[in-house]
């Protein structure tokens, strides 16, 4: 049954008390070792049935069991130190990979997906495969494809507060519009030096390099270390050679990718966006920070070349609509008045 597959045992082996697999100890795939130590098959089966299976959530033939693992990514505090935030029992959504704590909230979360027509299962709740060294192996369901560009994603990728890398599939039209503007500029002048100042997964810069080829020199930047590592993985996934900046002290993994046939190259940097734009000039700059873009406009307009383009994607819509008046005053130096518009 599904429970035996989750535990990595067979029903026949469980019923044979003298079998070799029954004598071997197995750990719970949904609990850390300090919470539930490795035990015999019968005890593990009871543990999974009474704890994880009993309060699971079913959806479209899938079963989302409660998880006790430390799934929250490492967050950076105000001092710049990294610490693991403790997380209790939780569920993982198989559609958007969001982390939900309560079972009732998980059921409501899945109903919202159903009401929106979002029923494509992208993240399976099965036990992840492990390499001989014991590290999890990414499945193909962690890879998203958009405009012939593949990107690897991590859990909670659609919730920026819970993840170091953010990716919004609904912004596909926005990425296409920016690509069209860059393509028109590339017809007038090439090669263009382009900057994706907030790369996150790197999908936008990879689309530029993959479809425009030698007419653009793409630089993808992000200040977050995990995002930079993910951008490099996505570059290799799309057969793009990674060009590291001179100030980058990270180990280069190009030696392991010597046999790969590259179709282009992308420069990946790990710097503050303002610092990078003051160090170099670009023909095309794209700004898409989490929040207001005001803090980066001065550096962008000062360092964009003549007849260049500065592209801005603002996610600060709630402030611009007057939801938080004091935030609009602080960021934009203006007073926003909300009015009711009636059609006549």
mmCIF file of C-alpha atoms in Angstrom:
data_model
loop_
_atom_site.group_PDB
_atom_site.id
_atom_site.type_symbol
_atom_site.label_atom_id
_atom_site.label_comp_id
_atom_site.label_asym_id
_atom_site.label_seq_id
_atom_site.Cartn_x
_atom_site.Cartn_y
_atom_site.Cartn_z
ATOM 1 C CA UNK A 1 0.000 0.000 0.000
ATOM 2 C CA UNK A 2 0.953 3.695 -0.047
ATOM 3 C CA UNK A 3 1.980 3.607 3.605
ATOM 4 C CA UNK A 4 4.505 0.835 2.955
ATOM 5 C CA UNK A 5 5.896 2.782 -0.002
ATOM 6 C CA UNK A 6 6.335 5.828 2.208
ATOM 7 C CA UNK A 7 8.238 3.786 4.787
ATOM 8 C CA UNK A 8 10.310 2.069 2.089
ATOM 9 C CA UNK A 9 9.065 -1.405 3.033
ATOM 10 C CA UNK A 10 6.790 -3.980 1.473
ATOM 11 C CA UNK A 11 3.650 -5.408 3.051
ATOM 12 C CA UNK A 12 5.009 -8.924 2.631
ATOM 13 C CA UNK A 13 8.228 -8.081 4.455
ATOM 14 C CA UNK A 14 6.306 -6.487 7.301
ATOM 15 C CA UNK A 15 4.305 -9.651 7.943
ATOM 16 C CA UNK A 16 7.410 -11.854 8.083
ATOM 17 C CA UNK A 17 8.859 -11.512 11.606
ATOM 18 C CA UNK A 18 12.065 -13.356 10.798
ATOM 19 C CA UNK A 19 12.920 -11.505 7.595
ATOM 20 C CA UNK A 20 16.175 -9.604 7.224
ATOM 21 C CA UNK A 21 14.453 -6.292 6.413
ATOM 22 C CA UNK A 22 12.318 -6.580 9.527
ATOM 23 C CA UNK A 23 15.422 -7.019 11.677
ATOM 24 C CA UNK A 24 17.072 -3.918 10.173
ATOM 25 C CA UNK A 25 16.204 -0.549 11.679
ATOM 26 C CA UNK A 26 14.690 2.211 9.576
ATOM 27 C CA UNK A 27 14.198 5.888 10.308
ATOM 28 C CA UNK A 28 11.030 7.882 9.717
ATOM 29 C CA UNK A 29 11.187 9.872 6.466
ATOM 30 C CA UNK A 30 9.045 12.668 7.936
ATOM 31 C CA UNK A 31 10.692 13.100 11.345
ATOM 32 C CA UNK A 32 14.220 14.177 12.305
ATOM 33 C CA UNK A 33 16.405 11.626 14.065
ATOM 34 C CA UNK A 34 16.358 13.556 17.340
ATOM 35 C CA UNK A 35 12.554 13.264 17.413
ATOM 36 C CA UNK A 36 12.099 9.672 16.265
ATOM 37 C CA UNK A 37 15.058 7.316 16.279
ATOM 38 C CA UNK A 38 15.497 4.463 13.836
ATOM 39 C CA UNK A 39 13.458 1.414 14.830
ATOM 40 C CA UNK A 40 12.196 -1.883 13.469
ATOM 41 C CA UNK A 41 9.714 -2.041 10.624
ATOM 42 C CA UNK A 42 6.639 -2.896 12.737
ATOM 43 C CA UNK A 43 7.168 0.036 15.082
ATOM 44 C CA UNK A 44 7.850 2.385 12.161
ATOM 45 C CA UNK A 45 4.653 1.228 10.475
ATOM 46 C CA UNK A 46 2.610 1.999 13.610
ATOM 47 C CA UNK A 47 4.304 5.391 13.959
ATOM 48 C CA UNK A 48 3.488 6.402 10.369
ATOM 49 C CA UNK A 49 -0.071 5.117 10.608
ATOM 50 C CA UNK A 50 -0.952 6.741 13.944
ATOM 51 C CA UNK A 51 0.819 10.073 13.464
ATOM 52 C CA UNK A 52 1.443 11.024 9.831
ATOM 53 C CA UNK A 53 -1.199 9.028 7.967
ATOM 54 C CA UNK A 54 -4.066 9.624 10.385
ATOM 55 C CA UNK A 55 -4.139 13.413 10.008
ATOM 56 C CA UNK A 56 -3.060 13.667 6.386
ATOM 57 C CA UNK A 57 -4.888 15.729 3.743
ATOM 58 C CA UNK A 58 -6.038 14.083 0.499
ATOM 59 C CA UNK A 59 -6.265 15.890 -2.828
ATOM 60 C CA UNK A 60 -6.570 14.534 -6.401
ATOM 61 C CA UNK A 61 -5.297 11.105 -5.454
ATOM 62 C CA UNK A 62 -2.360 12.510 -3.475
ATOM 63 C CA UNK A 63 -1.945 12.426 0.277
ATOM 64 C CA UNK A 64 -0.132 15.243 2.088
ATOM 65 C CA UNK A 65 1.163 13.862 5.379
ATOM 66 C CA UNK A 66 2.169 16.016 8.294
ATOM 67 C CA UNK A 67 5.903 16.760 8.341
ATOM 68 C CA UNK A 68 8.156 17.317 11.356
ATOM 69 C CA UNK A 69 11.392 17.975 9.457
ATOM 70 C CA UNK A 70 13.267 21.285 9.634
ATOM 71 C CA UNK A 71 12.034 22.483 6.248
ATOM 72 C CA UNK A 72 12.280 26.234 6.793
ATOM 73 C CA UNK A 73 15.291 27.725 4.937
ATOM 74 C CA UNK A 74 18.097 29.447 6.801
ATOM 75 C CA UNK A 75 17.134 33.072 7.367
ATOM 76 C CA UNK A 76 19.475 36.043 7.904
ATOM 77 C CA UNK A 77 18.899 38.272 10.912
ATOM 78 C CA UNK A 78 19.617 42.006 11.251
ATOM 79 C CA UNK A 79 23.229 41.404 12.281
ATOM 80 C CA UNK A 80 23.937 39.407 9.130
ATOM 81 C CA UNK A 81 24.189 36.105 11.011
ATOM 82 C CA UNK A 82 22.349 33.075 9.722
ATOM 83 C CA UNK A 83 20.253 30.956 12.046
ATOM 84 C CA UNK A 84 17.772 28.133 11.573
ATOM 85 C CA UNK A 85 14.291 29.132 12.686
ATOM 86 C CA UNK A 86 12.440 26.370 14.511
ATOM 87 C CA UNK A 87 9.368 24.993 12.795
ATOM 88 C CA UNK A 88 6.723 22.739 14.260
ATOM 89 C CA UNK A 89 4.530 20.223 12.482
ATOM 90 C CA UNK A 90 3.422 21.426 9.069
ATOM 91 C CA UNK A 91 2.116 20.418 5.641
ATOM 92 C CA UNK A 92 3.544 21.046 2.165
ATOM 93 C CA UNK A 93 1.206 22.075 -0.649
ATOM 94 C CA UNK A 94 1.708 19.907 -3.741
ATOM 95 C CA UNK A 95 0.619 22.746 -6.059
ATOM 96 C CA UNK A 96 2.540 25.818 -4.853
ATOM 97 C CA UNK A 97 4.899 24.213 -2.262
ATOM 98 C CA UNK A 98 3.651 26.558 0.462
ATOM 99 C CA UNK A 99 4.199 25.541 4.097
ATOM 100 C CA UNK A 100 0.954 25.357 6.110
ATOM 101 C CA UNK A 101 0.911 24.675 9.848
ATOM 102 C CA UNK A 102 -2.661 23.636 10.639
ATOM 103 C CA UNK A 103 -4.690 20.890 8.979
ATOM 104 C CA UNK A 104 -7.791 23.077 8.724
ATOM 105 C CA UNK A 105 -5.739 25.822 7.099
ATOM 106 C CA UNK A 106 -4.296 23.260 4.694
ATOM 107 C CA UNK A 107 -7.769 22.128 3.658
ATOM 108 C CA UNK A 108 -8.839 25.745 3.109
ATOM 109 C CA UNK A 109 -5.634 26.379 1.160
ATOM 110 C CA UNK A 110 -6.371 23.489 -1.212
ATOM 111 C CA UNK A 111 -9.977 24.669 -1.663
ATOM 112 C CA UNK A 112 -8.679 28.077 -2.767
ATOM 113 C CA UNK A 113 -6.538 26.340 -5.394
ATOM 114 C CA UNK A 114 -9.607 24.455 -6.602
ATOM 115 C CA UNK A 115 -11.707 27.638 -6.805
ATOM 116 C CA UNK A 116 -8.993 29.336 -8.884
ATOM 117 C CA UNK A 117 -8.713 26.337 -11.184
ATOM 118 C CA UNK A 118 -5.141 25.637 -10.110
ATOM 119 C CA UNK A 119 -5.055 21.848 -10.059
ATOM 120 C CA UNK A 120 -1.692 21.062 -11.635
ATOM 121 C CA UNK A 121 0.406 19.060 -9.171
ATOM 122 C CA UNK A 122 4.005 20.263 -9.388
ATOM 123 C CA UNK A 123 5.444 19.076 -6.080
ATOM 124 C CA UNK A 124 4.872 15.490 -5.014
ATOM 125 C CA UNK A 125 4.803 14.615 -1.320
ATOM 126 C CA UNK A 126 6.587 11.318 -1.846
ATOM 127 C CA UNK A 127 9.829 10.539 -0.008
ATOM 128 C CA UNK A 128 12.683 12.235 -1.898
ATOM 129 C CA UNK A 129 15.258 10.025 -3.516
ATOM 130 C CA UNK A 130 18.693 10.117 -1.922
ATOM 131 C CA UNK A 131 22.137 9.799 -3.377
ATOM 132 C CA UNK A 132 24.693 7.316 -1.986
ATOM 133 C CA UNK A 133 26.009 10.124 0.221
ATOM 134 C CA UNK A 134 22.589 10.624 1.781
ATOM 135 C CA UNK A 135 21.788 14.018 0.226
ATOM 136 C CA UNK A 136 18.357 14.565 -1.355
ATOM 137 C CA UNK A 137 18.174 14.431 -5.139
ATOM 138 C CA UNK A 138 16.004 16.972 -6.938
ATOM 139 C CA UNK A 139 13.106 15.510 -8.863
ATOM 140 C CA UNK A 140 11.898 16.732 -12.241
ATOM 141 C CA UNK A 141 8.857 18.293 -10.540
ATOM 142 C CA UNK A 142 11.187 20.946 -9.024
ATOM 143 C CA UNK A 143 11.911 22.248 -12.542
ATOM 144 C CA UNK A 144 9.614 24.792 -14.170
ATOM 145 C CA UNK A 145 9.723 25.633 -17.882
ATOM 146 C CA UNK A 146 8.855 29.022 -19.334
ATOM 147 C CA UNK A 147 9.672 30.231 -22.864
ATOM 148 C CA UNK A 148 12.031 27.279 -23.470
ATOM 149 C CA UNK A 149 13.932 28.174 -20.290
ATOM 150 C CA UNK A 150 14.155 25.706 -17.392
ATOM 151 C CA UNK A 151 14.602 26.860 -13.804
ATOM 152 C CA UNK A 152 14.973 24.886 -10.607
ATOM 153 C CA UNK A 153 12.844 26.046 -7.701
ATOM 154 C CA UNK A 154 12.921 25.517 -3.955
ATOM 155 C CA UNK A 155 10.073 25.150 -1.480
ATOM 156 C CA UNK A 156 7.855 28.199 -0.878
ATOM 157 C CA UNK A 157 9.181 29.837 -4.053
ATOM 158 C CA UNK A 158 5.962 31.861 -4.416
ATOM 159 C CA UNK A 159 6.158 33.307 -0.881
ATOM 160 C CA UNK A 160 9.078 35.755 -0.522
ATOM 161 C CA UNK A 161 8.746 35.915 3.277
ATOM 162 C CA UNK A 162 9.403 32.157 3.556
ATOM 163 C CA UNK A 163 12.025 31.671 0.865
ATOM 164 C CA UNK A 164 15.345 33.147 -0.220
ATOM 165 C CA UNK A 165 14.400 32.855 -3.906
ATOM 166 C CA UNK A 166 11.135 34.201 -5.283
ATOM 167 C CA UNK A 167 9.425 33.197 -8.519
ATOM 168 C CA UNK A 168 5.952 34.297 -9.605
ATOM 169 C CA UNK A 169 4.538 32.323 -12.581
ATOM 170 C CA UNK A 170 1.764 34.911 -12.995
ATOM 171 C CA UNK A 171 4.350 37.536 -14.061
ATOM 172 C CA UNK A 172 5.044 35.716 -17.319
ATOM 173 C CA UNK A 173 3.441 38.467 -19.416
ATOM 174 C CA UNK A 174 5.588 41.050 -17.622
ATOM 175 C CA UNK A 175 8.744 39.117 -18.472
ATOM 176 C CA UNK A 176 7.639 38.831 -22.105
ATOM 177 C CA UNK A 177 6.992 42.584 -22.331
ATOM 178 C CA UNK A 178 10.454 43.374 -20.973
ATOM 179 C CA UNK A 179 12.010 40.869 -23.366
ATOM 180 C CA UNK A 180 10.284 42.557 -26.325
ATOM 181 C CA UNK A 181 11.641 45.969 -25.283
ATOM 182 C CA UNK A 182 15.156 44.527 -25.034
ATOM 183 C CA UNK A 183 14.829 42.771 -28.401
ATOM 184 C CA UNK A 184 13.889 46.053 -30.134
ATOM 185 C CA UNK A 185 16.835 47.834 -28.509
ATOM 186 C CA UNK A 186 19.170 45.024 -29.609
ATOM 187 C CA UNK A 187 18.194 45.640 -33.247
ATOM 188 C CA UNK A 188 19.440 49.223 -33.025
ATOM 189 C CA UNK A 189 22.628 48.552 -31.090
ATOM 190 C CA UNK A 190 24.569 45.415 -30.254
ATOM 191 C CA UNK A 191 26.127 43.929 -28.328
ATOM 192 C CA UNK A 192 24.144 45.309 -25.421
ATOM 193 C CA UNK A 193 25.284 45.053 -21.818
ATOM 194 C CA UNK A 194 22.181 44.043 -19.844
ATOM 195 C CA UNK A 195 21.680 43.785 -16.098
ATOM 196 C CA UNK A 196 19.066 41.852 -14.175
ATOM 197 C CA UNK A 197 19.779 43.510 -10.831
ATOM 198 C CA UNK A 198 17.601 41.172 -8.743
ATOM 199 C CA UNK A 199 18.002 37.764 -10.366
ATOM 200 C CA UNK A 200 16.384 35.478 -7.763
ATOM 201 C CA UNK A 201 16.078 32.329 -9.935
ATOM 202 C CA UNK A 202 17.730 34.004 -12.935
ATOM 203 C CA UNK A 203 14.903 33.173 -15.339
ATOM 204 C CA UNK A 204 14.681 36.634 -16.919
ATOM 205 C CA UNK A 205 18.398 36.974 -17.644
ATOM 206 C CA UNK A 206 18.525 33.405 -18.937
ATOM 207 C CA UNK A 207 15.699 34.136 -21.373
ATOM 208 C CA UNK A 208 17.629 37.150 -22.662
ATOM 209 C CA UNK A 209 20.816 35.162 -23.190
ATOM 210 C CA UNK A 210 19.067 32.119 -24.637
ATOM 211 C CA UNK A 211 16.906 33.895 -27.231
ATOM 212 C CA UNK A 212 18.999 36.957 -28.136
ATOM 213 C CA UNK A 213 22.340 35.139 -28.253
ATOM 214 C CA UNK A 214 25.472 37.159 -29.049
ATOM 215 C CA UNK A 215 23.568 40.434 -29.373
ATOM 216 C CA UNK A 216 23.461 40.777 -25.567
ATOM 217 C CA UNK A 217 25.953 40.397 -22.729
ATOM 218 C CA UNK A 218 23.851 39.417 -19.743
ATOM 219 C CA UNK A 219 24.742 40.024 -16.099
ATOM 220 C CA UNK A 220 22.521 38.475 -13.422
ATOM 221 C CA UNK A 221 23.015 39.846 -9.928
ATOM 222 C CA UNK A 222 21.643 38.989 -6.492
ATOM 223 C CA UNK A 223 22.973 39.773 -3.043
ATOM 224 C CA UNK A 224 21.611 36.562 -1.500
ATOM 225 C CA UNK A 225 24.096 33.702 -1.459
ATOM 226 C CA UNK A 226 21.463 30.983 -1.945
ATOM 227 C CA UNK A 227 19.947 32.818 -4.878
ATOM 228 C CA UNK A 228 23.352 33.127 -6.539
ATOM 229 C CA UNK A 229 23.942 29.382 -6.116
ATOM 230 C CA UNK A 230 20.520 28.656 -7.627
ATOM 231 C CA UNK A 231 21.199 31.008 -10.557
ATOM 232 C CA UNK A 232 24.403 29.115 -11.332
ATOM 233 C CA UNK A 233 22.529 25.796 -11.246
ATOM 234 C CA UNK A 234 19.925 27.175 -13.631
ATOM 235 C CA UNK A 235 22.659 28.434 -15.969
ATOM 236 C CA UNK A 236 24.104 24.928 -16.253
ATOM 237 C CA UNK A 237 20.588 23.538 -16.620
ATOM 238 C CA UNK A 238 20.126 25.734 -19.711
ATOM 239 C CA UNK A 239 23.659 25.033 -21.032
ATOM 240 C CA UNK A 240 24.901 28.520 -20.225
ATOM 241 C CA UNK A 241 28.491 29.084 -19.186
ATOM 242 C CA UNK A 242 28.823 30.970 -15.893
ATOM 243 C CA UNK A 243 31.246 33.907 -15.888
ATOM 244 C CA UNK A 244 32.019 34.924 -12.313
ATOM 245 C CA UNK A 245 33.079 38.443 -11.419
ATOM 246 C CA UNK A 246 36.640 39.044 -10.257
ATOM 247 C CA UNK A 247 35.656 39.822 -6.667
ATOM 248 C CA UNK A 248 33.818 36.515 -6.254
ATOM 249 C CA UNK A 249 35.703 34.162 -3.945
ATOM 250 C CA UNK A 250 33.345 31.215 -4.374
ATOM 251 C CA UNK A 251 34.678 27.995 -5.865
ATOM 252 C CA UNK A 252 34.034 27.737 -9.556
ATOM 253 C CA UNK A 253 32.342 24.555 -10.677
ATOM 254 C CA UNK A 254 33.240 24.988 -14.343
ATOM 255 C CA UNK A 255 35.806 22.179 -14.162
ATOM 256 C CA UNK A 256 33.051 19.680 -13.473
ATOM 257 C CA UNK A 257 31.064 20.965 -16.456
ATOM 258 C CA UNK A 258 33.845 20.779 -19.060
ATOM 259 C CA UNK A 259 32.071 18.149 -21.144
ATOM 260 C CA UNK A 260 28.884 20.257 -21.422
ATOM 261 C CA UNK A 261 28.265 21.996 -24.747
ATOM 262 C CA UNK A 262 27.456 25.622 -23.967
ATOM 263 C CA UNK A 263 25.138 27.669 -26.147
ATOM 264 C CA UNK A 264 26.016 30.987 -24.490
ATOM 265 C CA UNK A 265 27.452 32.654 -21.412
ATOM 266 C CA UNK A 266 26.046 34.630 -18.482
ATOM 267 C CA UNK A 267 27.914 36.643 -15.878
ATOM 268 C CA UNK A 268 26.714 35.998 -12.318
ATOM 269 C CA UNK A 269 27.568 38.490 -9.573
ATOM 270 C CA UNK A 270 26.873 38.718 -5.841
ATOM 271 C CA UNK A 271 26.800 42.420 -5.025
ATOM 272 C CA UNK A 272 24.475 45.090 -3.758
ATOM 273 C CA UNK A 273 22.505 46.393 -6.751
ATOM 274 C CA UNK A 274 23.450 50.024 -6.081
ATOM 275 C CA UNK A 275 27.135 49.141 -5.778
ATOM 276 C CA UNK A 276 27.138 47.163 -9.025
ATOM 277 C CA UNK A 277 25.384 49.918 -10.994
ATOM 278 C CA UNK A 278 27.862 52.508 -9.698
ATOM 279 C CA UNK A 279 30.804 50.286 -10.646
ATOM 280 C CA UNK A 280 29.696 49.680 -14.243
ATOM 281 C CA UNK A 281 27.485 51.199 -16.912
ATOM 282 C CA UNK A 282 24.820 49.202 -18.760
ATOM 283 C CA UNK A 283 22.667 49.680 -21.851
ATOM 284 C CA UNK A 284 19.649 47.934 -20.306
ATOM 285 C CA UNK A 285 18.870 47.738 -16.579
ATOM 286 C CA UNK A 286 15.957 45.857 -15.086
ATOM 287 C CA UNK A 287 14.898 46.508 -11.481
ATOM 288 C CA UNK A 288 12.499 44.146 -9.742
ATOM 289 C CA UNK A 289 13.111 44.333 -5.977
ATOM 290 C CA UNK A 290 10.774 43.065 -3.283
ATOM 291 C CA UNK A 291 9.094 46.318 -2.323
ATOM 292 C CA UNK A 292 9.819 49.852 -3.469
ATOM 293 C CA UNK A 293 12.302 50.621 -6.266
ATOM 294 C CA UNK A 294 12.979 54.207 -5.136
ATOM 295 C CA UNK A 295 16.228 53.250 -3.395
ATOM 296 C CA UNK A 296 17.715 51.997 -6.677
ATOM 297 C CA UNK A 297 16.478 54.570 -9.199
ATOM 298 C CA UNK A 298 19.296 57.071 -8.608
ATOM 299 C CA UNK A 299 22.031 54.514 -9.301
ATOM 300 C CA UNK A 300 20.153 53.157 -12.327
ATOM 301 C CA UNK A 301 19.586 56.523 -14.058
ATOM 302 C CA UNK A 302 23.129 57.707 -13.321
ATOM 303 C CA UNK A 303 24.754 54.634 -14.856
ATOM 304 C CA UNK A 304 22.541 53.691 -17.792
ATOM 305 C CA UNK A 305 24.235 54.556 -21.064
ATOM 306 C CA UNK A 306 22.973 57.140 -23.551
ATOM 307 C CA UNK A 307 19.795 55.952 -25.333
ATOM 308 C CA UNK A 308 19.595 53.037 -22.894
ATOM 309 C CA UNK A 309 16.508 51.683 -21.126
ATOM 310 C CA UNK A 310 15.714 51.324 -17.426
ATOM 311 C CA UNK A 311 12.951 48.784 -16.846
ATOM 312 C CA UNK A 312 11.147 48.891 -13.502
ATOM 313 C CA UNK A 313 8.769 46.276 -12.092
ATOM 314 C CA UNK A 314 7.095 47.532 -8.920
ATOM 315 C CA UNK A 315 5.514 45.107 -6.464
ATOM 316 C CA UNK A 316 4.683 47.975 -4.113
ATOM 317 C CA UNK A 317 1.130 48.248 -5.454
ATOM 318 C CA UNK A 318 -0.634 48.307 -2.086
ATOM 319 C CA UNK A 319 1.328 51.393 -1.037
ATOM 320 C CA UNK A 320 0.711 53.151 -4.356
ATOM 321 C CA UNK A 321 -3.021 52.481 -3.976
ATOM 322 C CA UNK A 322 -3.079 54.325 -0.664
ATOM 323 C CA UNK A 323 -3.383 51.338 1.648
ATOM 324 C CA UNK A 324 -0.514 52.550 3.855
ATOM 325 C CA UNK A 325 -0.321 56.349 3.652
ATOM 326 C CA UNK A 326 2.712 56.745 5.922
ATOM 327 C CA UNK A 327 4.693 54.252 3.812
ATOM 328 C CA UNK A 328 3.854 56.173 0.635
ATOM 329 C CA UNK A 329 5.011 59.383 2.314
ATOM 330 C CA UNK A 330 8.284 57.776 3.412
ATOM 331 C CA UNK A 331 9.085 56.049 0.098
ATOM 332 C CA UNK A 332 7.725 58.505 -2.468
ATOM 333 C CA UNK A 333 7.451 61.799 -0.584
ATOM 334 C CA UNK A 334 3.821 62.318 -1.538
ATOM 335 C CA UNK A 335 0.342 62.108 -0.062
ATOM 336 C CA UNK A 336 -1.998 59.655 -1.772
ATOM 337 C CA UNK A 337 -5.739 60.254 -1.480
ATOM 338 C CA UNK A 338 -8.141 57.390 -2.130
ATOM 339 C CA UNK A 339 -11.336 58.382 -3.908
ATOM 340 C CA UNK A 340 -14.440 56.528 -5.081
ATOM 341 C CA UNK A 341 -14.848 56.614 -8.832
ATOM 342 C CA UNK A 342 -18.408 56.198 -10.132
ATOM 343 C CA UNK A 343 -19.335 55.661 -13.737
ATOM 344 C CA UNK A 344 -21.940 58.009 -15.207
#
